[in-house]
Short mmCIF file of C-alpha atoms in Angstrom, two decimals:
data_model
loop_
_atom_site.label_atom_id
_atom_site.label_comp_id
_atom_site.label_asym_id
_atom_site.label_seq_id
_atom_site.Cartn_x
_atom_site.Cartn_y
_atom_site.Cartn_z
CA UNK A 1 -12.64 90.16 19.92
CA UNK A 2 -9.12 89.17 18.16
CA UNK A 3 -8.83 86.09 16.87
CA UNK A 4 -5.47 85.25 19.20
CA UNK A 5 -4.79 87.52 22.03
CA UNK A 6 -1.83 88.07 24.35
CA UNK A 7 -1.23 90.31 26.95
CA UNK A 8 1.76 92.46 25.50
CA UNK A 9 2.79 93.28 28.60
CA UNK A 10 5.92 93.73 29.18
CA UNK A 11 6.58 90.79 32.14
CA UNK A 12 10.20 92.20 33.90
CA UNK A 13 11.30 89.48 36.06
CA UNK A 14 14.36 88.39 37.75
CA UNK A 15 16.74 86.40 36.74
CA UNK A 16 16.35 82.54 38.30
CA UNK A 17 12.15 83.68 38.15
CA UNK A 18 9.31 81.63 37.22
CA UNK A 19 7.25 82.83 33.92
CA UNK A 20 4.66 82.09 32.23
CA UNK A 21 2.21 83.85 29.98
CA UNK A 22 -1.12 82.40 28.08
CA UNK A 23 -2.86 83.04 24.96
CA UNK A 24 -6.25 83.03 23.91
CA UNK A 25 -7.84 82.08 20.70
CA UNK A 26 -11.23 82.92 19.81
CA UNK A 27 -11.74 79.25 16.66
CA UNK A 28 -12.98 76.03 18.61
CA UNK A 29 -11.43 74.30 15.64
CA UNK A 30 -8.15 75.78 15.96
CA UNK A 31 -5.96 72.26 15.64
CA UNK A 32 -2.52 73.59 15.82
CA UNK A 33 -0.79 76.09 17.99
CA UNK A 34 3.14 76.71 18.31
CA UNK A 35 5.20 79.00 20.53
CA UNK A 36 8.03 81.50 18.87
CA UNK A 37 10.09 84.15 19.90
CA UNK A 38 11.14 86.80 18.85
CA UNK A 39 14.32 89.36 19.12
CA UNK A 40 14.43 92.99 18.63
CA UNK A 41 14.53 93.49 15.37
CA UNK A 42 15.02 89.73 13.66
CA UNK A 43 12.89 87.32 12.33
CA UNK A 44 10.42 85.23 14.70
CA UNK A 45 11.90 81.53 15.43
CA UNK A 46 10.15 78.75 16.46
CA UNK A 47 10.37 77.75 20.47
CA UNK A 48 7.89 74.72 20.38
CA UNK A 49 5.05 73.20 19.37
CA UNK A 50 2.21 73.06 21.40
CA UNK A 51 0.72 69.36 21.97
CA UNK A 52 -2.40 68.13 23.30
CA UNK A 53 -0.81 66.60 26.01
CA UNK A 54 1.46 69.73 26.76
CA UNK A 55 5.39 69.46 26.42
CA UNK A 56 8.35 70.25 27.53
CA UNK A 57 11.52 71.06 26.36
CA UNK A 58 14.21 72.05 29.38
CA UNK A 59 13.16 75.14 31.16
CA UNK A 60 10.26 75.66 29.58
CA UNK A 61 6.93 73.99 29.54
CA UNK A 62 4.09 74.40 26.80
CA UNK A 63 0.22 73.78 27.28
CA UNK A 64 -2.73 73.64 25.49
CA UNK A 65 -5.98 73.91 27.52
CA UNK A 66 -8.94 73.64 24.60
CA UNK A 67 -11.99 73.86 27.04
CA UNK A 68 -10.99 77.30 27.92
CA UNK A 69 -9.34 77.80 24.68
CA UNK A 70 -5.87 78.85 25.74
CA UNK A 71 -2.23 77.80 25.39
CA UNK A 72 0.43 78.81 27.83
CA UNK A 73 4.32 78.94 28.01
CA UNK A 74 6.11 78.68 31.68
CA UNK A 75 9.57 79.96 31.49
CA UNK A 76 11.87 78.32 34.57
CA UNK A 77 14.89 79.58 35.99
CA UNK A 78 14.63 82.13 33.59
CA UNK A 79 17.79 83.75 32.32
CA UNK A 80 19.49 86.96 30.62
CA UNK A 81 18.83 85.58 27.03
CA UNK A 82 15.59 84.68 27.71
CA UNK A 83 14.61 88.32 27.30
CA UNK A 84 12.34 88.74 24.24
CA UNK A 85 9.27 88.94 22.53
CA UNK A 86 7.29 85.52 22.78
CA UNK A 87 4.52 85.01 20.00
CA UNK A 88 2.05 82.57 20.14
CA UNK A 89 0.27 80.78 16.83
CA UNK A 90 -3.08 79.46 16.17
CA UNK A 91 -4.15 77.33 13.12
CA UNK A 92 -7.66 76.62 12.22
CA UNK A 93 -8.47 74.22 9.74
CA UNK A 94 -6.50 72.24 6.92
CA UNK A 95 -7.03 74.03 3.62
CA UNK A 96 -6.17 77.47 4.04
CA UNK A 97 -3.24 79.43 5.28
CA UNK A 98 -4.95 82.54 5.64
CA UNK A 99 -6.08 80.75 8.98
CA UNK A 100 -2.78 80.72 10.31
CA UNK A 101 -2.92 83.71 13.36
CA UNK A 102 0.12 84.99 14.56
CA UNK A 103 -0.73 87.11 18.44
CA UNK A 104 0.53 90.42 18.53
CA UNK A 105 3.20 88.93 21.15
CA UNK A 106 4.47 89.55 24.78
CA UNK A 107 7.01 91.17 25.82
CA UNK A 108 9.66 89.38 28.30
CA UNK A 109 12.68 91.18 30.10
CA UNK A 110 14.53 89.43 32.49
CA UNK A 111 16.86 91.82 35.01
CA UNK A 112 20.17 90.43 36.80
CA UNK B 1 22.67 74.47 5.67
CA UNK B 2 19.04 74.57 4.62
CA UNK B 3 17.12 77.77 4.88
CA UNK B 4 15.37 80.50 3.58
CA UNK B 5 17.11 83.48 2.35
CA UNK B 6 15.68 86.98 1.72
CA UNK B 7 17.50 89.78 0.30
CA UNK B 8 18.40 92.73 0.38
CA UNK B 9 18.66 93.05 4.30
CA UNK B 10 17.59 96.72 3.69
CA UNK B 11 15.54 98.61 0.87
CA UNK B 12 14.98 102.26 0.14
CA UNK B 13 11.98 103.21 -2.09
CA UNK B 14 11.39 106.81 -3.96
CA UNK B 15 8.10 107.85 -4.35
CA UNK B 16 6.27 106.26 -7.47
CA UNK B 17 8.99 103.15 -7.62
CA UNK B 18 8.12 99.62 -7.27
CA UNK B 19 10.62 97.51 -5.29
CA UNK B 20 11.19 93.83 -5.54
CA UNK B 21 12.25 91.50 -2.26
CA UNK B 22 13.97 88.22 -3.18
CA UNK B 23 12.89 85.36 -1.00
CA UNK B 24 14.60 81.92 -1.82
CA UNK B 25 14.40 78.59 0.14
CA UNK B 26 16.47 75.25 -0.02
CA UNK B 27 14.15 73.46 2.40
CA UNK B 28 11.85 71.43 -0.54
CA UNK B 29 8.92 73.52 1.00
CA UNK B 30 5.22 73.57 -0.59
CA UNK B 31 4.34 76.51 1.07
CA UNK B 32 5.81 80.18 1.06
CA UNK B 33 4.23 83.38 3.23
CA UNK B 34 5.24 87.22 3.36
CA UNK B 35 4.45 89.24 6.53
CA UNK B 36 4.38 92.50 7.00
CA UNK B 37 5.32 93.33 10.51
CA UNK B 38 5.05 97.39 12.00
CA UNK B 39 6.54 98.33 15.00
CA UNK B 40 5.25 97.08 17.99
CA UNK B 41 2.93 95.09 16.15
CA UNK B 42 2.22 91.49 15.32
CA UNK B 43 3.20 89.59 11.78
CA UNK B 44 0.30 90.61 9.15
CA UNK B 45 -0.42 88.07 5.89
CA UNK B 46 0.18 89.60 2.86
CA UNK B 47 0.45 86.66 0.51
CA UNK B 48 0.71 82.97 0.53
CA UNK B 49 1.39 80.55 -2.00
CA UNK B 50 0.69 76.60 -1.57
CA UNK B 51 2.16 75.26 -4.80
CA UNK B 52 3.61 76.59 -7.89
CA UNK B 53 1.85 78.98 -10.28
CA UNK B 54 -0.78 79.42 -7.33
CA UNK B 55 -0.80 82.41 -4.74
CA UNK B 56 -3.62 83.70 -2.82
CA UNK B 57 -3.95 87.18 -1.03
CA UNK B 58 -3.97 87.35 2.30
CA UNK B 59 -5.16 90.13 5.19
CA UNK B 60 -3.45 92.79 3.65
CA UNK B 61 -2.53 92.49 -0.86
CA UNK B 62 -3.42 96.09 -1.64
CA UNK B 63 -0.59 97.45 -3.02
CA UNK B 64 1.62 94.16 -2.91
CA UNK B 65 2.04 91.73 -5.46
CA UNK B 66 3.80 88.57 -6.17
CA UNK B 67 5.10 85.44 -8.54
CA UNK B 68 5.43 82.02 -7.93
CA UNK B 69 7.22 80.38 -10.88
CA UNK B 70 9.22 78.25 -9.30
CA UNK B 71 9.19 76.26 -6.08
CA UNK B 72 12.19 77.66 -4.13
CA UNK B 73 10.98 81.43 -4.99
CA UNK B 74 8.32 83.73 -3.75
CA UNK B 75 8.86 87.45 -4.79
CA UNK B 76 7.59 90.02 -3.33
CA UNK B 77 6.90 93.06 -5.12
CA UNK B 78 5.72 96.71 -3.26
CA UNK B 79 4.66 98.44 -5.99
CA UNK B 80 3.52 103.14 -5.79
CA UNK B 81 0.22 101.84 -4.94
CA UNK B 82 1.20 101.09 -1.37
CA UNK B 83 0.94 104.16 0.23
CA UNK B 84 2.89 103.54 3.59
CA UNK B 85 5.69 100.28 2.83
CA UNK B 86 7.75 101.14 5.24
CA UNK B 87 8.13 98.19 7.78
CA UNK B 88 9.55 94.88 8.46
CA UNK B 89 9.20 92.42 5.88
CA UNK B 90 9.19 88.47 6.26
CA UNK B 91 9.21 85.83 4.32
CA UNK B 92 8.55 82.46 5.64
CA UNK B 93 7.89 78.86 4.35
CA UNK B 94 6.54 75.48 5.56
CA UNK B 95 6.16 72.23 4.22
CA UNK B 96 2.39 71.68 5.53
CA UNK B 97 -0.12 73.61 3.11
CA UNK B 98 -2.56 73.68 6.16
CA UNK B 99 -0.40 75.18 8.65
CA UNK B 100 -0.28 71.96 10.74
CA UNK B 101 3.63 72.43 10.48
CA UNK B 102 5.59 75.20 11.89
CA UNK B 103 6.70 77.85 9.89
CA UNK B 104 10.35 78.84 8.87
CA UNK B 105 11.38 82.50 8.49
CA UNK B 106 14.53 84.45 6.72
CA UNK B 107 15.44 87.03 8.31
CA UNK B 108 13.92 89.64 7.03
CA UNK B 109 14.28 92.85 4.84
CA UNK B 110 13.47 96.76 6.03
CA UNK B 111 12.16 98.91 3.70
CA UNK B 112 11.59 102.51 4.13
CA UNK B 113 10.69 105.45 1.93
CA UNK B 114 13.47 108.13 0.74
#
C-alpha cells in the first residue's frame, strides 16, 4: 500500500459543479497535511493547509478526517481555471523531511 | 518579491556530462528540497538539506548530488551516473525543518538528454 494515495482520475465536471476528491495516508502519526495544485507543466503551489478542524477558504473547503485517515478537498461552483492537477501532502513526524509524501495527484477538468 | 529561483528554465545533457541546476531563495528558509517529477507522476525526493553544510539523500540520490554552502543555495548536480535525467526538476524550500510548514517551489527546470 502507498504511503498517500489519490485517485488520479481524471474528475471532468461542469462548470458551476460540486467537487471534491479525498486522500488517504497509510502513518497514524502523520501531523500535517496541505492541499496544492498543480498546472500542466509548472511548479506545484500551495492551495491550503489542512487543519484539524477543517477550513475553508472561498469555494473550497479542506478536511482532515484522522480516524479513517483521510483528508479531502470540495471544490464549489467550480470554474474554468479551476482545471488542474490537485496534490495532496502528508507529513509524519518532526525530525525528518524524508517523511514529507507528496500523492501522485488528481486530475481536475472542468468543461463550459 | 521573495522567492525561490531556479535556473536555467531548460537543460540539455550529452552523454557522459554532468549538469548543474542553480536553485536560489530570498525567503530566510532553513530548509531546501529537489524533486524529481516524470510525467504523469508524482514529485520524488532526491535531496534535502535542513541547515548549512548538512544534506541528506532522499528516495531517489543515485546519480544526483549536491552542496549546501550557503543558506540561500542548494545545487543540484546530475552527474553520467544517472542513467535516465530526463524529467522535471524542482526545487523547493520551507522554513520548518520538520515539514510542519508548507513548502515553496521555483518553477522548475527540464532537462533532457541530446
Amino acid at each position: 500500500r502507498k504511503e498517500v494515495e489519490q485517485d488520479p482520475g481524471p474528475f471532468n465536471v461542469p462548470e458551476g459543479a460540486t467537487v471534491a476528491f479525498n486522500c488517504t495516508y497509510s502513518n497514524s502519526a502523520s501531523q500535517s497535511f496541505f492541499w496544492y495544485r498543480q498546472d500542466c507543466r509548472k511548479e506545484p503551489k500551495l492551495l491550503m493547509s489542512v487543519y484539524s478542524s477543517g477550513n475553508e477558504d472561498g469555494r473550497f473547503t479542506a478536511q482532515l478526517n484522522r480516524a479513517s485517515q483521510y483528508i479531502s478537498l470540495l471544490i464549489r461552483d467550480s470554474k474554468l481555471s479551476d482545471s488542474a492537477t490537485y496534490l495532496c501532502v502528508v507529513t509524519a513526524g518532526y525530525s525528518s523531511a524524508s517523511k514529507i509524501i507528496f500523492g501522485s495527484g488528481t486530475r481536475l477538468s472542468i468543461r463550459p | 518579491d521573495g522567492g525561490i529561483t531556479q535556473s536555467p528554465k531548460y537543460l540539455f545533457r550529452k552523454e557522459g556530462q554532468n549538469v548543474t541546476l542553480s536553485c536560489e531563495q530570498n525567503l530566510n528558509h532553513d530548509a531546501m528540497y529537489w524533486y524529481r517529477q516524470d510525467p504523469g507522476q508524482g514529485l520524488r525526493l532526491i535531496y534535502y538539506s535542513q541547515i548549512v553544510n548538512d544534506f541528506q539523500k532522499g528516495d531517489i540520490a543515485e546519480g544526483y548530488s549536491v552542496s549546501r554552502e550557503k543558506k540561500e543555495s542548494f545545487p543540484l548536480t546530475v552527474t553520467s551516473a544517472q542513467k535516465n535525467p530526463t524529467a522535471f526538476y524542482l526545487c523547493a524550500s520551507s522554513q520548518d525543518r520538520g515539514g510542519s510548514q508548507p513548502q515553496h517551489f521555483g518553477d522548475g527546470t527540464r532537462l533532457s538528454i541530446l
